Amino acid sequence: MALHVLSGDTTFRSLRAVPRFAAELIKKRPLAFMLAGDKQRTIFSANNAQALPGVIVRAEGSPATGDPAIDEAYDGLGLTYDFFWNVFNRNSIDDEGMPLNGTVHFGANYSNAFWDGQRMVFGDGDGELFNRFTISLDVIAHELAHGVTEDETQLIYSSQSGALNESVSDVFGSLVKQYALNQTAEGADWLIGAGLFTDRVQGVGGNPAVLRSMKEPGTGYDDPVLGRDPQPGHMDDFVNTFEDNGGVHINSGIPNKAFYLAATNIGGYAWEKAGRVWYETLLDSRLRSNDKFQRFAQLTVENAKRYKVEAEVCDAWTKVGISVPMII
Ligand SMILES: [Zn+2]
């Protein structure tokens, strides 16, 4: 079960549901009153059953409930919305104000979180290996970022394009956390899923276990039950596998490390330049759904030119074994 969770965060496959949602929203709320930058969160509880969406437990603007899963989901969706709006002027997942719905207390001891195309769904964890899945803001933001990727480029969820899809979610997941904590690239921990594992899971070097490290891929955990974090941080260690959709959660370590290096090469707040370069690459019409690391890297360097950080971005990719000419 645990290994399945590690390799299987359930990705958005059907954001085509969005137009129907927008239509429902407009029915409920006249268009004239919908303002850009206006969050629309609704949190449901499945009450430990597996029926969706469950019952409404917190709507937009209502006060904290005291139930950590409900309040973390509400806050996490809000912080993710605020990040995309304030930093990139993006109005929700689809840039058209898509309402953000989340269901908590899904299933009994359910150890996963996923986006089903309409809402975020969070299990409470089994308490043995996993805590509740609302505990990490970057995990919430990671899943919502899959929606952004799906809406923009639909990077195919397999092999290198799938690893890019995963990496982009980690990039924005980490940036949402850094933005919320007001951390610079140097001050951030660059960890994904801190707090998600119970303290029974062994980390590396005396550190608590986490899902992934963007700074040092492969050092998230090293545990007798879970095994060792399999992520490489360099093309020399690229993992060829049929598992995990061709290693999408494994080889994402390589572009993750490239982003970390680009952000720290540039310095300051990672979302201001490095994050903007990655975001604009995701929106770049030249990016294709089956693109591999090399082409993605080239497009980041091209997009970096607008911010005069192409040398820093180029250097980052070189250090993970991807050589990009500065003049393309
Ligand atoms: Zn993912």
mmCIF file of N, CA, C and O and ligand atoms in Angstrom, residues 9 11 142-143 146 157 166 169 249, ligand 1:
data_model
loop_
_atom_site.group_PDB
_atom_site.id
_atom_site.type_symbol
_atom_site.label_atom_id
_atom_site.label_comp_id
_atom_site.label_asym_id
_atom_site.label_seq_id
_atom_site.Cartn_x
_atom_site.Cartn_y
_atom_site.Cartn_z
ATOM 1 N N ASP A 9 0.538 9.089 -6.992
ATOM 2 C CA ASP A 9 -0.362 10.178 -6.702
ATOM 3 C C ASP A 9 -1.246 10.332 -7.916
ATOM 4 O O ASP A 9 -0.812 10.255 -9.029
ATOM 5 N N THR A 11 -3.285 11.486 -10.669
ATOM 6 C CA THR A 11 -3.200 12.726 -11.397
ATOM 7 C C THR A 11 -4.465 12.939 -12.169
ATOM 8 O O THR A 11 -5.030 12.022 -12.682
ATOM 9 N N HIS A 142 0.745 20.742 -4.986
ATOM 10 C CA HIS A 142 1.227 19.821 -6.035
ATOM 11 C C HIS A 142 0.049 19.274 -6.840
ATOM 12 O O HIS A 142 0.068 19.285 -8.072
ATOM 13 N N GLU A 143 -0.972 18.819 -6.118
ATOM 14 C CA GLU A 143 -2.116 18.215 -6.824
ATOM 15 C C GLU A 143 -2.865 19.263 -7.653
ATOM 16 O O GLU A 143 -3.245 19.000 -8.788
ATOM 17 N N HIS A 146 -1.178 19.999 -10.902
ATOM 18 C CA HIS A 146 -1.463 19.048 -11.991
ATOM 19 C C HIS A 146 -2.626 19.561 -12.844
ATOM 20 O O HIS A 146 -2.659 19.360 -14.052
ATOM 21 N N TYR A 157 1.484 11.746 -19.254
ATOM 22 C CA TYR A 157 1.889 11.241 -17.942
ATOM 23 C C TYR A 157 2.625 9.915 -18.069
ATOM 24 O O TYR A 157 2.200 8.878 -17.559
ATOM 25 N N GLU A 166 5.257 15.736 -13.330
ATOM 26 C CA GLU A 166 5.451 15.589 -11.886
ATOM 27 C C GLU A 166 6.322 16.714 -11.323
ATOM 28 O O GLU A 166 6.039 17.282 -10.269
ATOM 29 N N SER A 169 4.666 20.027 -10.919
ATOM 30 C CA SER A 169 3.822 20.047 -9.721
ATOM 31 C C SER A 169 4.644 20.218 -8.447
ATOM 32 O O SER A 169 4.230 20.924 -7.528
ATOM 33 N N HIS A 249 7.603 9.572 -11.029
ATOM 34 C CA HIS A 249 7.936 10.118 -9.709
ATOM 35 C C HIS A 249 9.406 9.891 -9.366
ATOM 36 O O HIS A 249 9.855 10.289 -8.295
HETATM 37 ZN ZN ZN B 1 1.888 14.321 -8.894
#
